């Protein structure tokens, strides 16, 4: 006792593992760090090392103990058993750790968004600027249109622009082949940009070979040129630091996750020459790729386009089948209407679809989009409520339409089967002709009746819906 | 399985092993502390 009082309380030996230590509290894994279960690979291996140290210590003690050799071998075999069991138990622990890590990694995989989508989100929330690639994506389509004038420009100055390389570019451009234009290498793009810059900004056209000479001499900086063309053609993107980008970003990310986590891409702008008819100058959502193609947000980071396309993602995520079928229906009715009115498909689509109840566009932009906007505000403010649910009236409407269509298909199939059966046993040409005629008139009648029923149903459904409301 | 459960399991296994090592040590100590009996003629 005296000795103890003199020495004070004994310090714990740092060499020796403290087996009475409380298990450490586990912190939840950060989004970008390694899984929490993998962190225990470190603690696990530490523990294993401690066990082996202890075994070594025990063996030393046994060896130096004043006991009989028989007893020594007995104790040594006990220490051997200890080491064996340690290895076995630690292997089990390692397996458990791996399982935990796999589980966690799996979860993370689901929650992950790809790098490009993340970049688009960051641009929208003002955390990142546009890269050269983004600008090229935006401008490349503008190039398609501009190249047409560049070709005539070449024709005008043809004799002076005999550089074989640039000639190749023009030939490729002249073919207006989408593949060859998207595969042009960087040098060619630089040349075209140079040409465009000279052509669009200077009052007098500068000959091709002069521009080329400037490029070759390095007097034209590609990055600066790109920036300048982007500004003149699209606009200047100001980074908005006032709206707390990090918070906005996390709100957008949360919203993206709630809408089925679609991919986000910047889309081609200013289609002077449209590569695909049907695509126009707006953002759009491609349901088969589950990707929103977005305009670059030049007007003060308005997330309008993003939220609008997320509404489509939400729609297709929640009800892929009914949305697909409705989209086909919309397309059919739009093409019918455009034929009748003589206007283009796109114009008719824009005019009618956004205001007709039951259509894909109506559901997305009139029903889901306002909810998503509210949701984004709540997420930003931190007053999170349960996620947005799609209204059921539209869904019910579509399901009823699905039933009607199924009936129509059945009738058509029965009619054609009946016709083929009778046609087989027809004896004379006259009979065959009569059968053909009656088949045609029957199928026409079926379709007319379907159209009538559909129209009546549509009107009545929404009338009832309004009454109920 | 979450990280807390894994940690608990590993600690439990380590405790079992520690107990075994303790038992061996105790056995060894009892051997060494034993006063050797005088050999009787």
Tab-separated table of N, CA, C and O in Angstrom, chain A residues 362-448:
chain	number	residue	atom	x	y	z
A	362	UNK	N	-49.468	17.879	-69.991
A	362	UNK	CA	-50.337	18.507	-68.988
A	362	UNK	C	-50.013	17.975	-67.605
A	362	UNK	O	-49.848	18.728	-66.656
A	363	UNK	N	-49.927	16.663	-67.512
A	363	UNK	CA	-49.643	16.058	-66.206
A	363	UNK	C	-48.301	16.548	-65.660
A	363	UNK	O	-48.191	16.900	-64.482
A	364	UNK	N	-47.306	16.597	-66.553
A	364	UNK	CA	-45.969	16.972	-66.089
A	364	UNK	C	-45.916	18.441	-65.673
A	364	UNK	O	-45.427	18.768	-64.593
A	365	UNK	N	-46.421	19.306	-66.561
A	365	UNK	CA	-46.160	20.738	-66.342
A	365	UNK	C	-47.267	21.457	-65.584
A	365	UNK	O	-47.029	22.501	-64.998
A	366	UNK	N	-48.474	20.911	-65.612
A	366	UNK	CA	-49.559	21.599	-64.899
A	366	UNK	C	-49.806	20.975	-63.530
A	366	UNK	O	-50.304	21.622	-62.630
A	367	UNK	N	-49.514	19.693	-63.388
A	367	UNK	CA	-49.801	19.037	-62.105
A	367	UNK	C	-48.545	18.775	-61.277
A	367	UNK	O	-48.483	19.085	-60.094
A	368	UNK	N	-47.526	18.182	-61.905
A	368	UNK	CA	-46.350	17.767	-61.127
A	368	UNK	C	-45.387	18.930	-60.905
A	368	UNK	O	-44.860	19.113	-59.804
A	369	UNK	N	-45.167	19.725	-61.963
A	369	UNK	CA	-44.151	20.782	-61.885
A	369	UNK	C	-44.390	21.780	-60.741
A	369	UNK	O	-43.453	22.084	-59.999
A	370	UNK	N	-45.625	22.298	-60.584
A	370	UNK	CA	-45.837	23.228	-59.463
A	370	UNK	C	-45.524	22.602	-58.105
A	370	UNK	O	-44.962	23.257	-57.225
A	371	UNK	N	-45.871	21.291	-57.981
A	371	UNK	CA	-45.580	20.588	-56.734
A	371	UNK	C	-44.077	20.501	-56.504
A	371	UNK	O	-43.592	20.694	-55.390
A	372	UNK	N	-43.357	20.197	-57.583
A	372	UNK	CA	-41.897	20.073	-57.474
A	372	UNK	C	-41.269	21.409	-57.102
A	372	UNK	O	-40.306	21.463	-56.340
A	373	UNK	N	-41.823	22.491	-57.658
A	373	UNK	CA	-41.290	23.825	-57.348
A	373	UNK	C	-41.459	24.114	-55.854
A	373	UNK	O	-40.552	24.622	-55.202
A	374	UNK	N	-42.658	23.780	-55.351
A	374	UNK	CA	-42.905	23.968	-53.912
A	374	UNK	C	-41.927	23.131	-53.105
A	374	UNK	O	-41.365	23.581	-52.109
A	375	UNK	N	-41.768	21.907	-53.578
A	375	UNK	CA	-40.898	20.957	-52.880
A	375	UNK	C	-39.455	21.488	-52.829
A	375	UNK	O	-38.794	21.403	-51.793
A	376	UNK	N	-38.999	22.039	-53.957
A	376	UNK	CA	-37.638	22.579	-54.011
A	376	UNK	C	-37.474	23.720	-53.010
A	376	UNK	O	-36.464	23.815	-52.313
A	377	UNK	N	-38.493	24.555	-52.931
A	377	UNK	CA	-38.444	25.668	-51.984
A	377	UNK	C	-38.361	25.154	-50.557
A	377	UNK	O	-37.577	25.636	-49.742
A	378	UNK	N	-39.184	24.149	-50.261
A	378	UNK	CA	-39.180	23.568	-48.921
A	378	UNK	C	-37.839	22.936	-48.592
A	378	UNK	O	-37.339	23.059	-47.482
A	379	UNK	N	-37.294	22.243	-49.589
A	379	UNK	CA	-36.006	21.585	-49.382
A	379	UNK	C	-34.926	22.614	-49.105
A	379	UNK	O	-34.042	22.413	-48.273
A	380	UNK	N	-35.017	23.727	-49.846
A	380	UNK	CA	-34.026	24.786	-49.664
A	380	UNK	C	-34.161	25.422	-48.281
A	380	UNK	O	-33.176	25.726	-47.623
A	381	UNK	N	-35.418	25.618	-47.882
A	381	UNK	CA	-35.656	26.270	-46.599
A	381	UNK	C	-35.423	25.310	-45.433
A	381	UNK	O	-35.336	25.738	-44.283
A	382	UNK	N	-35.331	24.017	-45.763
A	382	UNK	CA	-35.115	23.028	-44.704
A	382	UNK	C	-36.398	22.548	-44.057
A	382	UNK	O	-36.370	21.804	-43.090
A	383	UNK	N	-37.549	22.961	-44.614
A	383	UNK	CA	-38.822	22.482	-44.071
A	383	UNK	C	-39.305	21.332	-44.941
A	383	UNK	O	-40.206	21.475	-45.755
A	384	UNK	N	-38.665	20.185	-44.754
A	384	UNK	CA	-38.949	19.045	-45.619
A	384	UNK	C	-40.249	18.379	-45.230
A	384	UNK	O	-40.510	18.122	-44.061
A	385	UNK	N	-41.069	18.141	-46.240
A	385	UNK	CA	-42.325	17.410	-46.052
A	385	UNK	C	-42.217	16.129	-46.866
A	385	UNK	O	-41.290	15.965	-47.634
A	386	UNK	N	-43.188	15.208	-46.718
A	386	UNK	CA	-43.106	13.987	-47.526
A	386	UNK	C	-43.081	14.289	-49.020
A	386	UNK	O	-43.642	15.294	-49.458
A	387	UNK	N	-42.392	13.420	-49.804
A	387	UNK	CA	-42.239	13.677	-51.227
A	387	UNK	C	-43.569	13.813	-51.965
A	387	UNK	O	-44.604	13.340	-51.500
A	388	UNK	N	-43.454	14.416	-53.145
A	388	UNK	CA	-44.655	14.702	-53.944
A	388	UNK	C	-45.259	13.417	-54.496
A	388	UNK	O	-44.562	12.540	-54.976
A	389	UNK	N	-46.557	13.297	-54.407
A	389	UNK	CA	-47.259	12.153	-55.004
A	389	UNK	C	-47.975	12.630	-56.264
A	389	UNK	O	-48.496	13.742	-56.309
A	390	UNK	N	-48.011	11.748	-57.250
A	390	UNK	CA	-48.703	12.113	-58.488
A	390	UNK	C	-50.214	11.998	-58.267
A	390	UNK	O	-50.686	11.086	-57.609
A	391	UNK	N	-50.953	12.967	-58.816
A	391	UNK	CA	-52.409	12.933	-58.654
A	391	UNK	C	-52.997	11.753	-59.411
A	391	UNK	O	-52.527	11.369	-60.465
A	392	UNK	N	-54.046	11.204	-58.865
A	392	UNK	CA	-54.560	9.950	-59.383
A	392	UNK	C	-55.558	10.099	-60.528
A	392	UNK	O	-55.799	9.141	-61.233
A	393	UNK	N	-56.140	11.263	-60.679
A	393	UNK	CA	-57.172	11.421	-61.706
A	393	UNK	C	-56.620	11.112	-63.096
A	393	UNK	O	-57.232	10.370	-63.861
A	394	UNK	N	-55.450	11.657	-63.382
A	394	UNK	CA	-54.847	11.417	-64.690
A	394	UNK	C	-54.556	9.947	-64.899
A	394	UNK	O	-54.741	9.397	-65.987
A	395	UNK	N	-54.074	9.340	-63.839
A	395	UNK	CA	-53.723	7.925	-63.921
A	395	UNK	C	-54.962	7.080	-64.197
A	395	UNK	O	-54.953	6.192	-65.045
A	396	UNK	N	-56.033	7.388	-63.490
A	396	UNK	CA	-57.287	6.649	-63.668
A	396	UNK	C	-57.785	6.833	-65.101
A	396	UNK	O	-58.207	5.872	-65.757
A	397	UNK	N	-57.694	8.057	-65.562
A	397	UNK	CA	-58.112	8.383	-66.927
A	397	UNK	C	-57.360	7.517	-67.931
A	397	UNK	O	-57.937	6.916	-68.832
A	398	UNK	N	-56.064	7.426	-67.726
A	398	UNK	CA	-55.248	6.650	-68.656
A	398	UNK	C	-55.543	5.170	-68.576
A	398	UNK	O	-55.549	4.473	-69.592
A	399	UNK	N	-55.768	4.692	-67.368
A	399	UNK	CA	-56.073	3.269	-67.234
A	399	UNK	C	-57.375	2.926	-67.952
A	399	UNK	O	-57.469	1.886	-68.620
A	400	UNK	N	-58.344	3.825	-67.838
A	400	UNK	CA	-59.611	3.596	-68.551
A	400	UNK	C	-59.380	3.615	-70.065
A	400	UNK	O	-59.949	2.816	-70.795
A	401	UNK	N	-58.542	4.530	-70.498
A	401	UNK	CA	-58.225	4.597	-71.931
A	401	UNK	C	-57.521	3.320	-72.382
A	401	UNK	O	-57.779	2.814	-73.477
A	402	UNK	N	-56.614	2.823	-71.530
A	402	UNK	CA	-55.930	1.558	-71.829
A	402	UNK	C	-56.948	0.450	-72.065
A	402	UNK	O	-56.829	-0.331	-73.020
A	403	UNK	N	-57.951	0.389	-71.188
A	403	UNK	CA	-58.979	-0.650	-71.326
A	403	UNK	C	-59.714	-0.520	-72.664
A	403	UNK	O	-59.945	-1.508	-73.371
A	404	UNK	N	-60.055	0.744	-72.987
A	404	UNK	CA	-60.773	0.974	-74.243
A	404	UNK	C	-59.926	0.559	-75.435
A	404	UNK	O	-60.429	-0.043	-76.398
A	405	UNK	N	-58.652	0.859	-75.369
A	405	UNK	CA	-57.757	0.501	-76.466
A	405	UNK	C	-57.617	-1.003	-76.597
A	405	UNK	O	-57.607	-1.540	-77.708
A	406	UNK	N	-57.521	-1.667	-75.460
A	406	UNK	CA	-57.421	-3.124	-75.496
A	406	UNK	C	-58.640	-3.722	-76.200
A	406	UNK	O	-58.513	-4.671	-76.979
A	407	UNK	N	-59.812	-3.150	-75.909
A	407	UNK	CA	-61.047	-3.618	-76.532
A	407	UNK	C	-60.983	-3.394	-78.047
A	407	UNK	O	-61.347	-4.272	-78.836
A	408	UNK	N	-60.479	-2.221	-78.426
A	408	UNK	CA	-60.351	-1.896	-79.852
A	408	UNK	C	-59.444	-2.907	-80.548
A	408	UNK	O	-59.792	-3.438	-81.609
A	409	UNK	N	-58.296	-3.183	-79.934
A	409	UNK	CA	-57.349	-4.124	-80.549
A	409	UNK	C	-57.985	-5.502	-80.703
A	409	UNK	O	-57.810	-6.168	-81.718
A	410	UNK	N	-58.750	-5.902	-79.686
A	410	UNK	CA	-59.406	-7.208	-79.731
A	410	UNK	C	-60.384	-7.270	-80.898
A	410	UNK	O	-60.412	-8.241	-81.660
A	411	UNK	N	-61.148	-6.195	-81.042
A	411	UNK	CA	-62.136	-6.145	-82.127
A	411	UNK	C	-61.457	-6.210	-83.494
A	411	UNK	O	-61.901	-6.934	-84.387
A	412	UNK	N	-60.356	-5.468	-83.613
A	412	UNK	CA	-59.633	-5.453	-84.899
A	412	UNK	C	-59.112	-6.842	-85.225
A	412	UNK	O	-59.237	-7.337	-86.344
A	413	UNK	N	-58.537	-7.497	-84.216
A	413	UNK	CA	-57.968	-8.835	-84.430
A	413	UNK	C	-59.066	-9.823	-84.816
A	413	UNK	O	-58.919	-10.606	-85.770
A	414	UNK	N	-60.195	-9.774	-84.107
A	414	UNK	CA	-61.301	-10.684	-84.404
A	414	UNK	C	-61.814	-10.480	-85.828
A	414	UNK	O	-62.050	-11.433	-86.568
A	415	UNK	N	-61.922	-9.220	-86.187
A	415	UNK	CA	-62.413	-8.877	-87.524
A	415	UNK	C	-61.487	-9.431	-88.597
A	415	UNK	O	-61.946	-10.042	-89.572
A	416	UNK	N	-60.182	-9.263	-88.405
A	416	UNK	CA	-59.248	-9.721	-89.437
A	416	UNK	C	-59.185	-11.246	-89.468
A	416	UNK	O	-59.037	-11.841	-90.535
A	417	UNK	N	-59.338	-11.882	-88.305
A	417	UNK	CA	-59.352	-13.353	-88.285
A	417	UNK	C	-60.572	-13.875	-89.039
A	417	UNK	O	-60.468	-14.806	-89.851
A	418	UNK	N	-61.697	-13.246	-88.787
A	418	UNK	CA	-62.939	-13.616	-89.455
A	418	UNK	C	-62.782	-13.486	-90.966
A	418	UNK	O	-63.150	-14.396	-91.733
A	419	UNK	N	-62.162	-12.401	-91.352
A	419	UNK	CA	-61.963	-12.126	-92.789
A	419	UNK	C	-61.071	-13.190	-93.407
A	419	UNK	O	-61.385	-13.747	-94.453
A	420	UNK	N	-59.949	-13.496	-92.782
A	420	UNK	CA	-59.029	-14.481	-93.374
A	420	UNK	C	-59.652	-15.860	-93.441
A	420	UNK	O	-59.437	-16.600	-94.395
A	421	UNK	N	-60.431	-16.207	-92.426
A	421	UNK	CA	-61.102	-17.515	-92.437
A	421	UNK	C	-62.070	-17.634	-93.608
A	421	UNK	O	-62.099	-18.651	-94.302
A	422	UNK	N	-62.841	-16.574	-93.806
A	422	UNK	CA	-63.836	-16.601	-94.881
A	422	UNK	C	-63.163	-16.537	-96.252
A	422	UNK	O	-63.605	-17.160	-97.204
A	423	UNK	N	-62.057	-15.777	-96.295
A	423	UNK	CA	-61.342	-15.578	-97.567
A	423	UNK	C	-60.779	-16.910	-98.088
A	423	UNK	O	-60.733	-17.159	-99.273
A	424	UNK	N	-60.352	-17.759	-97.135
A	424	UNK	CA	-59.790	-19.069	-97.493
A	424	UNK	C	-60.781	-19.896	-98.307
A	424	UNK	O	-60.407	-20.584	-99.248
A	425	UNK	N	-62.053	-19.861	-97.869
A	425	UNK	CA	-63.056	-20.722	-98.492
A	425	UNK	C	-63.884	-20.012	-99.556
A	425	UNK	O	-64.904	-20.519	-100.004
A	426	UNK	N	-63.461	-18.806	-99.918
A	426	UNK	CA	-64.194	-18.096	-100.973
A	426	UNK	C	-63.945	-18.783	-102.305
A	426	UNK	O	-62.815	-19.177	-102.616
A	427	UNK	N	-65.017	-18.966	-103.085
A	427	UNK	CA	-64.884	-19.734	-104.326
A	427	UNK	C	-64.663	-18.837	-105.539
A	427	UNK	O	-63.879	-19.163	-106.422
A	428	UNK	N	-65.326	-17.696	-105.565
A	428	UNK	CA	-65.208	-16.850	-106.767
A	428	UNK	C	-64.524	-15.517	-106.437
A	428	UNK	O	-64.399	-15.133	-105.262
A	429	UNK	N	-64.056	-14.877	-107.507
A	429	UNK	CA	-63.421	-13.567	-107.351
A	429	UNK	C	-64.400	-12.547	-106.803
A	429	UNK	O	-64.029	-11.687	-105.983
A	430	UNK	N	-65.636	-12.676	-107.242
A	430	UNK	CA	-66.665	-11.737	-106.808
A	430	UNK	C	-66.847	-11.819	-105.285
A	430	UNK	O	-66.879	-10.798	-104.584
A	431	UNK	N	-66.901	-13.049	-104.809
A	431	UNK	CA	-67.062	-13.266	-103.372
A	431	UNK	C	-65.893	-12.647	-102.596
A	431	UNK	O	-66.068	-12.002	-101.558
A	432	UNK	N	-64.669	-12.890	-103.145
A	432	UNK	CA	-63.470	-12.352	-102.497
A	432	UNK	C	-63.536	-10.830	-102.405
A	432	UNK	O	-63.207	-10.230	-101.374
A	433	UNK	N	-63.937	-10.211	-103.516
A	433	UNK	CA	-64.021	-8.746	-103.545
A	433	UNK	C	-65.042	-8.248	-102.529
A	433	UNK	O	-64.808	-7.267	-101.811
A	434	UNK	N	-66.162	-8.967	-102.486
A	434	UNK	CA	-67.205	-8.574	-101.521
A	434	UNK	C	-66.695	-8.675	-100.090
A	434	UNK	O	-66.926	-7.788	-99.257
A	435	UNK	N	-65.969	-9.775	-99.818
A	435	UNK	CA	-65.414	-9.975	-98.474
A	435	UNK	C	-64.461	-8.836	-98.098
A	435	UNK	O	-64.482	-8.305	-96.992
A	436	UNK	N	-63.592	-8.514	-99.067
A	436	UNK	CA	-62.613	-7.447	-98.841
A	436	UNK	C	-63.311	-6.138	-98.478
A	436	UNK	O	-62.942	-5.452	-97.532
A	437	UNK	N	-64.352	-5.840	-99.268
A	437	UNK	CA	-65.073	-4.598	-99.059
A	437	UNK	C	-65.717	-4.563	-97.668
A	437	UNK	O	-65.625	-3.587	-96.933
A	438	UNK	N	-66.348	-5.676	-97.341
A	438	UNK	CA	-67.051	-5.694	-96.048
A	438	UNK	C	-66.053	-5.628	-94.885
A	438	UNK	O	-66.297	-4.985	-93.861
A	439	UNK	N	-64.894	-6.282	-95.072
A	439	UNK	CA	-63.853	-6.231	-94.025
A	439	UNK	C	-63.389	-4.800	-93.786
A	439	UNK	O	-63.266	-4.334	-92.650
A	440	UNK	N	-63.145	-4.111	-94.913
A	440	UNK	CA	-62.671	-2.726	-94.808
A	440	UNK	C	-63.697	-1.849	-94.110
A	440	UNK	O	-63.361	-1.055	-93.224
A	441	UNK	N	-64.948	-1.998	-94.545
A	441	UNK	CA	-65.987	-1.127	-93.958
A	441	UNK	C	-66.181	-1.443	-92.480
A	441	UNK	O	-66.387	-0.561	-91.657
A	442	UNK	N	-66.046	-2.733	-92.132
A	442	UNK	CA	-66.199	-3.137	-90.743
A	442	UNK	C	-65.096	-2.516	-89.877
A	442	UNK	O	-65.355	-1.957	-88.793
A	443	UNK	N	-63.860	-2.639	-90.350
A	443	UNK	CA	-62.753	-2.119	-89.532
A	443	UNK	C	-62.846	-0.596	-89.413
A	443	UNK	O	-62.527	-0.029	-88.362
A	444	UNK	N	-63.307	0.039	-90.483
A	444	UNK	CA	-63.486	1.496	-90.415
A	444	UNK	C	-64.538	1.843	-89.384
A	444	UNK	O	-64.370	2.783	-88.587
A	445	UNK	N	-65.624	1.035	-89.373
A	445	UNK	CA	-66.708	1.285	-88.422
A	445	UNK	C	-66.211	1.124	-86.982
A	445	UNK	O	-66.567	1.906	-86.101
A	446	UNK	N	-65.389	0.089	-86.786
A	446	UNK	CA	-64.840	-0.145	-85.441
A	446	UNK	C	-64.056	1.071	-84.970
A	446	UNK	O	-64.199	1.561	-83.846
A	447	UNK	N	-63.210	1.573	-85.877
A	447	UNK	CA	-62.363	2.706	-85.482
A	447	UNK	C	-63.179	3.966	-85.238
A	447	UNK	O	-62.884	4.731	-84.321
A	448	UNK	N	-64.187	4.159	-86.097
A	448	UNK	CA	-65.039	5.339	-85.920
A	448	UNK	C	-65.745	5.282	-84.567
A	448	UNK	O	-65.804	6.266	-83.824
